[in-house]
Amino acid sequence: MLVTLNEVLKEAYEQKWAVGAFNTVNLSSIRAVIDAAEALKQPVILQHAQIHEAIAPLAVIGPVMLEMAKKAEVPVCVHLDHGEDIDYLLQAMEMGFTSVMYDGSKLDYDENVANTRVVTEAAAPLGVSVEAELGRVLRPEGGGEPDPQEETLAPEDMYTRPDEAAAFAAATGVDALAIAFGTAHGVYTAEPKLDFDRIAQIRQAVKLPLVMHGGSGVGDEDFKKAIAAGITKVNYFTYMSMAGGQAVRDFISANAHREDIRFDEMAEVARAAMEDHVKHAIGIFMKSSL
Ligand code: G3H
Ligand code: ZN
């Protein structure tokens, strides 16, 4: 059943658990995420990041995500992740996406507010939910090279400030806010050190569902602490995709003697491994595990 971000996060926000949001760049990953959510009878968020346009154009993958969400036995939100171009977000809204994220985190505060406001005004009449970002989650989405500037910045320069977050939420009318408190996109090179007090202060100031980006590589106990402090949506991609990659690697090693290995076999091996990985992640975020 297709639902909005507001609908899928409402109960989780009130009860302090979290909904997993997984980037799905192909049919194998869409199926893996929905199968995992259905097996656990949990709501879930399928998301498409603008950075993945080259490997999965929105116009092609979007209708598949929507169709699979409508047919699912659990509530599924279909969300546009890290949209930096407003036209791209409008395309997703017109297609039927029930939620979009405008990512103006690289802009200065006033420009981020102004652009986010354009998105919330366009989304409201369509009943589409809006997430925005304030602060700097380390490394860009998609696992690119870190911005050299990050090395020189102190946490205070990068992390979301509670007072500014409250002003941003009031000025933009967003439904959920992505915040920076020590997570990074992609593979962690050192164990993440998360500022849980900051999450709690922002939740108190903003009173909206807060979003953790860069979920891959965060330990299970840290997830639980972050959720207890106020995270309601966890964005997760890299380690799910790597679980599929590792399964294919193992499959090829185990079948090295065969000359007839088919791609559809490898895709199925990857799908099954990603389903298991997503089940574990949702199992950490869901109400009964906290
Ligand atoms: O927006 C998507 C993410 O923040 C995913 O981050 O690939 O590090 O899990 P990740
Ligand atoms: Zn992200």
mmCIF file of C-alpha atoms and ligand atoms in Angstrom:
data_model
loop_
_atom_site.group_PDB
_atom_site.id
_atom_site.type_symbol
_atom_site.label_atom_id
_atom_site.label_comp_id
_atom_site.label_asym_id
_atom_site.label_seq_id
_atom_site.Cartn_x
_atom_site.Cartn_y
_atom_site.Cartn_z
ATOM 1 C CA MET A 1 0.000 0.000 0.000
ATOM 2 C CA LEU A 2 1.419 3.361 -1.071
ATOM 3 C CA VAL A 3 1.573 5.975 1.715
ATOM 4 C CA THR A 4 3.189 9.364 2.310
ATOM 5 C CA LEU A 5 6.246 9.981 4.481
ATOM 6 C CA ASN A 6 4.018 11.694 7.042
ATOM 7 C CA GLU A 7 1.804 8.620 7.231
ATOM 8 C CA VAL A 8 4.640 6.119 7.411
ATOM 9 C CA LEU A 9 6.511 8.057 10.130
ATOM 10 C CA LYS A 10 3.595 9.133 12.356
ATOM 11 C CA GLU A 11 3.458 6.168 14.724
ATOM 12 C CA ALA A 12 7.232 5.719 14.737
ATOM 13 C CA TYR A 13 7.698 9.384 15.706
ATOM 14 C CA GLU A 14 5.184 9.165 18.539
ATOM 15 C CA GLN A 15 6.556 5.873 19.866
ATOM 16 C CA LYS A 16 10.252 6.562 19.218
ATOM 17 C CA TRP A 17 11.172 3.821 16.800
ATOM 18 C CA ALA A 18 12.359 4.269 13.203
ATOM 19 C CA VAL A 19 11.447 3.350 9.639
ATOM 20 C CA GLY A 20 14.208 2.214 7.281
ATOM 21 C CA ALA A 21 14.630 4.054 3.952
ATOM 22 C CA PHE A 22 16.572 2.081 1.363
ATOM 23 C CA ASN A 23 17.890 3.263 -2.010
ATOM 24 C CA THR A 24 16.627 0.900 -4.695
ATOM 25 C CA VAL A 25 18.451 1.200 -8.004
ATOM 26 C CA ASN A 26 17.040 -1.884 -9.727
ATOM 27 C CA LEU A 27 14.317 -4.507 -9.554
ATOM 28 C CA SER A 28 16.456 -6.807 -7.373
ATOM 29 C CA SER A 29 16.844 -4.188 -4.681
ATOM 30 C CA ILE A 30 13.196 -3.045 -4.839
ATOM 31 C CA ARG A 31 12.096 -6.655 -4.363
ATOM 32 C CA ALA A 32 14.649 -7.269 -1.606
ATOM 33 C CA VAL A 33 13.395 -4.300 0.422
ATOM 34 C CA ILE A 34 9.687 -5.029 -0.007
ATOM 35 C CA ASP A 35 10.133 -8.747 0.696
ATOM 36 C CA ALA A 36 12.073 -7.937 3.893
ATOM 37 C CA ALA A 37 9.422 -5.465 5.076
ATOM 38 C CA GLU A 38 6.606 -7.895 4.335
ATOM 39 C CA ALA A 39 8.389 -10.749 6.119
ATOM 40 C CA LEU A 40 8.682 -8.568 9.243
ATOM 41 C CA LYS A 41 5.253 -6.917 8.722
ATOM 42 C CA GLN A 42 6.874 -3.492 8.956
ATOM 43 C CA PRO A 43 6.415 -0.256 6.994
ATOM 44 C CA VAL A 44 9.306 0.779 4.768
ATOM 45 C CA ILE A 45 10.528 3.573 2.491
ATOM 46 C CA LEU A 46 11.805 2.943 -1.051
ATOM 47 C CA GLN A 47 13.934 5.834 -2.239
ATOM 48 C CA HIS A 48 15.582 6.948 -5.448
ATOM 49 C CA ALA A 49 18.535 9.344 -5.214
ATOM 50 C CA GLN A 50 19.101 11.911 -7.955
ATOM 51 C CA ILE A 51 22.748 10.822 -8.104
ATOM 52 C CA HIS A 52 21.589 7.423 -9.408
ATOM 53 C CA GLU A 53 19.874 8.971 -12.443
ATOM 54 C CA ALA A 54 22.579 7.642 -14.774
ATOM 55 C CA ILE A 55 22.125 4.000 -13.737
ATOM 56 C CA ALA A 56 18.378 4.141 -13.103
ATOM 57 C CA PRO A 57 16.532 7.055 -14.711
ATOM 58 C CA LEU A 58 13.672 8.324 -12.556
ATOM 59 C CA ALA A 59 11.278 8.088 -15.518
ATOM 60 C CA VAL A 60 11.985 4.332 -15.744
ATOM 61 C CA ILE A 61 12.583 3.195 -12.148
ATOM 62 C CA GLY A 62 9.973 5.527 -10.604
ATOM 63 C CA PRO A 63 6.891 3.808 -12.062
ATOM 64 C CA VAL A 64 8.309 0.392 -11.039
ATOM 65 C CA MET A 65 8.849 1.578 -7.455
ATOM 66 C CA LEU A 66 5.315 2.992 -7.340
ATOM 67 C CA GLU A 67 3.738 -0.142 -8.790
ATOM 68 C CA MET A 68 5.547 -2.419 -6.339
ATOM 69 C CA ALA A 69 4.660 -0.126 -3.415
ATOM 70 C CA LYS A 70 0.956 -0.181 -4.341
ATOM 71 C CA LYS A 71 0.971 -3.976 -4.465
ATOM 72 C CA ALA A 72 2.873 -4.439 -1.187
ATOM 73 C CA GLU A 73 1.145 -5.911 1.861
ATOM 74 C CA VAL A 74 2.734 -3.303 4.145
ATOM 75 C CA PRO A 75 2.732 0.530 4.029
ATOM 76 C CA VAL A 76 5.418 1.730 1.601
ATOM 77 C CA CYS A 77 6.440 5.351 0.999
ATOM 78 C CA VAL A 78 8.114 6.132 -2.346
ATOM 79 C CA HIS A 79 10.572 8.954 -1.766
ATOM 80 C CA LEU A 80 12.958 11.027 -3.906
ATOM 81 C CA ASP A 81 16.294 11.194 -2.052
ATOM 82 C CA HIS A 82 18.901 14.020 -2.178
ATOM 83 C CA GLY A 83 17.194 16.036 -4.907
ATOM 84 C CA GLU A 84 19.273 19.104 -5.680
ATOM 85 C CA ASP A 85 17.261 20.333 -8.685
ATOM 86 C CA ILE A 86 13.746 21.539 -8.002
ATOM 87 C CA ASP A 87 12.588 20.467 -11.482
ATOM 88 C CA TYR A 88 13.710 16.929 -10.724
ATOM 89 C CA LEU A 89 11.632 16.944 -7.530
ATOM 90 C CA LEU A 90 8.607 18.251 -9.438
ATOM 91 C CA GLN A 91 9.006 15.402 -11.934
ATOM 92 C CA ALA A 92 8.891 12.898 -9.054
ATOM 93 C CA MET A 93 5.845 14.576 -7.496
ATOM 94 C CA GLU A 94 3.970 14.559 -10.804
ATOM 95 C CA MET A 95 4.794 10.884 -11.261
ATOM 96 C CA GLY A 96 3.166 10.028 -7.922
ATOM 97 C CA PHE A 97 6.084 9.929 -5.470
ATOM 98 C CA THR A 98 4.573 10.499 -2.039
ATOM 99 C CA SER A 99 7.621 12.237 -0.584
ATOM 100 C CA VAL A 100 10.660 14.211 -1.747
ATOM 101 C CA MET A 101 13.868 15.400 -0.139
ATOM 102 C CA TYR A 102 15.248 18.748 -1.197
ATOM 103 C CA ASP A 103 18.967 18.754 -0.364
ATOM 104 C CA GLY A 104 20.180 22.326 -0.054
ATOM 105 C CA SER A 105 22.794 21.430 2.554
ATOM 106 C CA LYS A 106 25.639 22.725 0.361
ATOM 107 C CA LEU A 107 23.982 26.136 0.071
ATOM 108 C CA ASP A 108 24.080 28.926 2.591
ATOM 109 C CA TYR A 109 21.256 29.020 5.120
ATOM 110 C CA ASP A 110 19.082 31.652 3.400
ATOM 111 C CA GLU A 111 19.264 29.996 -0.012
ATOM 112 C CA ASN A 112 18.526 26.595 1.530
ATOM 113 C CA VAL A 113 15.434 28.078 3.244
ATOM 114 C CA ALA A 114 14.236 29.845 0.079
ATOM 115 C CA ASN A 115 14.583 26.776 -2.167
ATOM 116 C CA THR A 116 13.106 24.403 0.403
ATOM 117 C CA ARG A 117 10.135 26.775 0.714
ATOM 118 C CA VAL A 118 9.559 26.552 -3.067
ATOM 119 C CA VAL A 119 9.437 22.752 -2.719
ATOM 120 C CA THR A 120 7.068 22.688 0.282
ATOM 121 C CA GLU A 121 4.715 25.097 -1.533
ATOM 122 C CA ALA A 122 4.684 22.892 -4.640
ATOM 123 C CA ALA A 123 4.252 19.707 -2.587
ATOM 124 C CA ALA A 124 1.413 20.856 -0.306
ATOM 125 C CA PRO A 125 -1.432 20.886 -2.880
ATOM 126 C CA LEU A 126 -0.347 17.437 -4.102
ATOM 127 C CA GLY A 127 -0.285 15.959 -0.588
ATOM 128 C CA VAL A 128 3.417 15.099 -0.972
ATOM 129 C CA SER A 129 5.632 15.121 2.144
ATOM 130 C CA VAL A 130 8.945 17.016 2.158
ATOM 131 C CA GLU A 131 12.267 16.273 3.870
ATOM 132 C CA ALA A 132 15.103 18.819 3.826
ATOM 133 C CA GLU A 133 18.642 18.863 5.232
ATOM 134 C CA LEU A 134 20.440 21.256 7.511
ATOM 135 C CA GLY A 135 24.076 20.703 8.432
ATOM 136 C CA ARG A 136 26.644 18.582 6.653
ATOM 137 C CA VAL A 137 26.519 14.766 6.577
ATOM 138 C CA LEU A 138 30.119 13.755 5.823
ATOM 139 C CA ARG A 139 30.965 12.717 2.253
ATOM 140 C CA PRO A 140 28.474 13.136 -0.573
ATOM 141 C CA GLU A 141 25.702 10.599 -1.214
ATOM 142 C CA GLY A 142 26.949 7.901 -3.588
ATOM 143 C CA GLY A 143 30.253 7.325 -1.763
ATOM 144 C CA GLY A 144 32.262 9.972 -3.608
ATOM 145 C CA GLU A 145 35.530 11.454 -2.414
ATOM 146 C CA PRO A 146 35.260 13.485 0.792
ATOM 147 C CA ASP A 147 35.220 17.230 0.330
ATOM 148 C CA PRO A 148 38.783 18.313 1.393
ATOM 149 C CA GLN A 149 37.146 21.156 3.337
ATOM 150 C CA GLU A 150 35.646 18.564 5.721
ATOM 151 C CA GLU A 151 39.118 17.829 7.107
ATOM 152 C CA THR A 152 39.496 21.392 8.284
ATOM 153 C CA LEU A 153 36.067 21.813 9.856
ATOM 154 C CA ALA A 154 35.260 21.298 13.532
ATOM 155 C CA PRO A 155 32.103 19.343 14.421
ATOM 156 C CA GLU A 156 30.381 22.585 15.402
ATOM 157 C CA ASP A 157 30.879 23.888 11.854
ATOM 158 C CA MET A 158 29.272 20.833 10.284
ATOM 159 C CA TYR A 159 26.700 19.535 12.746
ATOM 160 C CA THR A 160 23.127 20.805 12.827
ATOM 161 C CA ARG A 161 22.468 23.391 15.525
ATOM 162 C CA PRO A 162 19.206 23.007 17.494
ATOM 163 C CA ASP A 163 18.248 26.699 17.391
ATOM 164 C CA GLU A 164 18.930 26.992 13.666
ATOM 165 C CA ALA A 165 17.031 23.735 13.017
ATOM 166 C CA ALA A 166 13.960 25.110 14.799
ATOM 167 C CA ALA A 167 14.100 28.338 12.766
ATOM 168 C CA PHE A 168 14.613 26.349 9.533
ATOM 169 C CA ALA A 169 11.648 24.076 10.230
ATOM 170 C CA ALA A 170 9.384 27.039 11.006
ATOM 171 C CA ALA A 171 10.501 28.982 7.920
ATOM 172 C CA THR A 172 10.134 26.105 5.468
ATOM 173 C CA GLY A 173 7.229 23.992 6.757
ATOM 174 C CA VAL A 174 9.059 20.703 6.127
ATOM 175 C CA ASP A 175 7.660 17.379 7.378
ATOM 176 C CA ALA A 176 11.015 15.791 8.315
ATOM 177 C CA LEU A 177 14.530 17.101 8.794
ATOM 178 C CA ALA A 178 17.822 15.387 7.928
ATOM 179 C CA ILE A 179 20.439 16.379 10.478
ATOM 180 C CA ALA A 180 24.214 16.124 10.812
ATOM 181 C CA PHE A 181 25.582 14.641 14.027
ATOM 182 C CA GLY A 182 28.571 12.545 12.941
ATOM 183 C CA THR A 183 27.340 10.119 10.284
ATOM 184 C CA ALA A 184 28.912 9.853 6.813
ATOM 185 C CA HIS A 185 27.740 8.494 3.476
ATOM 186 C CA GLY A 186 29.435 5.349 2.159
ATOM 187 C CA VAL A 187 32.012 3.161 3.906
ATOM 188 C CA TYR A 188 33.326 4.432 7.244
ATOM 189 C CA THR A 189 37.101 4.570 7.463
ATOM 190 C CA ALA A 190 36.942 4.915 11.268
ATOM 191 C CA GLU A 191 34.233 4.012 13.738
ATOM 192 C CA PRO A 192 31.614 6.783 13.688
ATOM 193 C CA LYS A 193 31.336 8.941 16.816
ATOM 194 C CA LEU A 194 27.786 10.152 17.041
ATOM 195 C CA ASP A 195 26.521 13.130 19.047
ATOM 196 C CA PHE A 196 23.385 11.638 20.631
ATOM 197 C CA ASP A 197 22.755 14.647 22.911
ATOM 198 C CA ARG A 198 22.540 16.845 19.844
ATOM 199 C CA ILE A 199 19.821 14.600 18.353
ATOM 200 C CA ALA A 200 17.784 14.909 21.555
ATOM 201 C CA GLN A 201 18.226 18.697 21.658
ATOM 202 C CA ILE A 202 17.181 19.044 18.008
ATOM 203 C CA ARG A 203 14.136 16.831 18.522
ATOM 204 C CA GLN A 204 13.118 18.947 21.505
ATOM 205 C CA ALA A 205 13.565 22.166 19.497
ATOM 206 C CA VAL A 206 12.061 21.042 16.190
ATOM 207 C CA LYS A 207 9.363 18.542 17.181
ATOM 208 C CA LEU A 208 9.519 16.799 13.782
ATOM 209 C CA PRO A 209 10.738 13.381 12.624
ATOM 210 C CA LEU A 210 14.541 13.576 12.282
ATOM 211 C CA VAL A 211 16.444 11.673 9.601
ATOM 212 C CA MET A 212 19.808 9.912 9.879
ATOM 213 C CA HIS A 213 21.698 9.777 6.576
ATOM 214 C CA GLY A 214 24.672 7.450 6.102
ATOM 215 C CA GLY A 215 23.139 4.568 8.052
ATOM 216 C CA SER A 216 25.519 1.934 6.631
ATOM 217 C CA GLY A 217 28.288 1.064 9.087
ATOM 218 C CA VAL A 218 26.577 2.431 12.198
ATOM 219 C CA GLY A 219 26.618 -0.240 14.930
ATOM 220 C CA ASP A 220 23.369 -1.771 16.184
ATOM 221 C CA GLU A 221 23.731 -0.199 19.642
ATOM 222 C CA ASP A 222 24.418 3.229 18.149
ATOM 223 C CA PHE A 223 21.304 2.903 15.987
ATOM 224 C CA LYS A 224 19.266 2.176 19.104
ATOM 225 C CA LYS A 225 20.728 5.155 20.974
ATOM 226 C CA ALA A 226 20.151 7.483 18.011
ATOM 227 C CA ILE A 227 16.553 6.295 17.663
ATOM 228 C CA ALA A 228 15.930 6.660 21.403
ATOM 229 C CA ALA A 229 17.272 10.222 21.133
ATOM 230 C CA GLY A 230 14.893 11.134 18.304
ATOM 231 C CA ILE A 231 15.799 9.654 14.889
ATOM 232 C CA THR A 232 12.649 8.420 13.089
ATOM 233 C CA LYS A 233 13.926 7.684 9.534
ATOM 234 C CA VAL A 234 17.192 5.872 8.805
ATOM 235 C CA ASN A 235 18.629 6.201 5.291
ATOM 236 C CA TYR A 236 20.594 3.120 4.320
ATOM 237 C CA PHE A 237 22.178 1.997 1.072
ATOM 238 C CA THR A 238 25.900 1.178 0.777
ATOM 239 C CA TYR A 239 26.117 -1.894 3.029
ATOM 240 C CA MET A 240 22.908 -3.354 1.593
ATOM 241 C CA SER A 241 24.410 -3.091 -1.880
ATOM 242 C CA MET A 242 27.740 -4.511 -0.652
ATOM 243 C CA ALA A 243 25.892 -7.489 0.869
ATOM 244 C CA GLY A 244 24.552 -8.232 -2.629
ATOM 245 C CA GLY A 245 28.043 -7.809 -4.089
ATOM 246 C CA GLN A 246 29.627 -10.154 -1.531
ATOM 247 C CA ALA A 247 26.980 -12.815 -2.193
ATOM 248 C CA VAL A 248 27.730 -12.690 -5.922
ATOM 249 C CA ARG A 249 31.467 -12.954 -5.211
ATOM 250 C CA ASP A 250 30.872 -16.047 -3.025
ATOM 251 C CA PHE A 251 28.559 -17.554 -5.637
ATOM 252 C CA ILE A 252 31.169 -17.153 -8.375
ATOM 253 C CA SER A 253 33.903 -18.704 -6.176
ATOM 254 C CA ALA A 254 31.670 -21.647 -5.279
ATOM 255 C CA ASN A 255 30.787 -22.168 -8.962
ATOM 256 C CA ALA A 256 34.213 -21.530 -10.472
ATOM 257 C CA HIS A 257 34.057 -24.883 -12.303
ATOM 258 C CA ARG A 258 30.921 -23.869 -14.225
ATOM 259 C CA GLU A 259 31.036 -22.187 -17.604
ATOM 260 C CA ASP A 260 27.321 -21.460 -17.726
ATOM 261 C CA ILE A 261 26.907 -18.991 -14.837
ATOM 262 C CA ARG A 262 24.011 -16.743 -15.788
ATOM 263 C CA PHE A 263 23.429 -13.156 -14.764
ATOM 264 C CA ASP A 264 19.866 -13.902 -13.629
ATOM 265 C CA GLU A 265 21.280 -16.443 -11.128
ATOM 266 C CA MET A 266 23.664 -13.806 -9.776
ATOM 267 C CA ALA A 267 20.856 -11.242 -9.555
ATOM 268 C CA GLU A 268 18.775 -13.685 -7.520
ATOM 269 C CA VAL A 269 21.701 -14.471 -5.192
ATOM 270 C CA ALA A 270 22.205 -10.723 -4.677
ATOM 271 C CA ARG A 271 18.490 -10.127 -4.091
ATOM 272 C CA ALA A 272 18.326 -12.829 -1.408
ATOM 273 C CA ALA A 273 21.422 -11.483 0.379
ATOM 274 C CA MET A 274 20.094 -7.920 0.286
ATOM 275 C CA GLU A 275 16.752 -9.118 1.662
ATOM 276 C CA ASP A 276 18.531 -10.742 4.634
ATOM 277 C CA HIS A 277 20.618 -7.618 5.181
ATOM 278 C CA VAL A 278 17.560 -5.341 5.091
ATOM 279 C CA LYS A 279 15.691 -7.678 7.460
ATOM 280 C CA HIS A 280 18.494 -7.292 9.980
ATOM 281 C CA ALA A 281 18.452 -3.494 9.613
ATOM 282 C CA ILE A 282 14.663 -3.178 9.930
ATOM 283 C CA GLY A 283 14.836 -5.561 12.889
ATOM 284 C CA ILE A 284 17.091 -3.058 14.679
ATOM 285 C CA PHE A 285 14.954 -0.012 13.864
ATOM 286 C CA MET A 286 11.514 -1.450 14.636
ATOM 287 C CA LYS A 287 9.493 -0.882 17.787
ATOM 288 C CA SER A 288 9.829 -4.282 19.406
ATOM 289 C CA SER A 289 13.649 -4.264 19.296
ATOM 290 C CA LEU A 290 14.028 -1.043 21.300
HETATM 291 O O1 G3H B 1 20.510 9.034 1.391
HETATM 292 C C1 G3H B 1 20.953 7.882 1.488
HETATM 293 C C2 G3H B 1 21.897 7.540 2.497
HETATM 294 O O2 G3H B 1 22.151 8.524 3.398
HETATM 295 C C3 G3H B 1 22.560 6.227 2.536
HETATM 296 O O3 G3H B 1 23.836 6.287 3.159
HETATM 297 O O4 G3H B 1 24.942 4.600 1.718
HETATM 298 O O5 G3H B 1 26.007 5.413 3.802
HETATM 299 O O6 G3H B 1 24.017 3.933 3.928
HETATM 300 P P1 G3H B 1 24.757 4.981 3.147
HETATM 301 ZN ZN ZN B 2 21.946 10.514 2.326
#
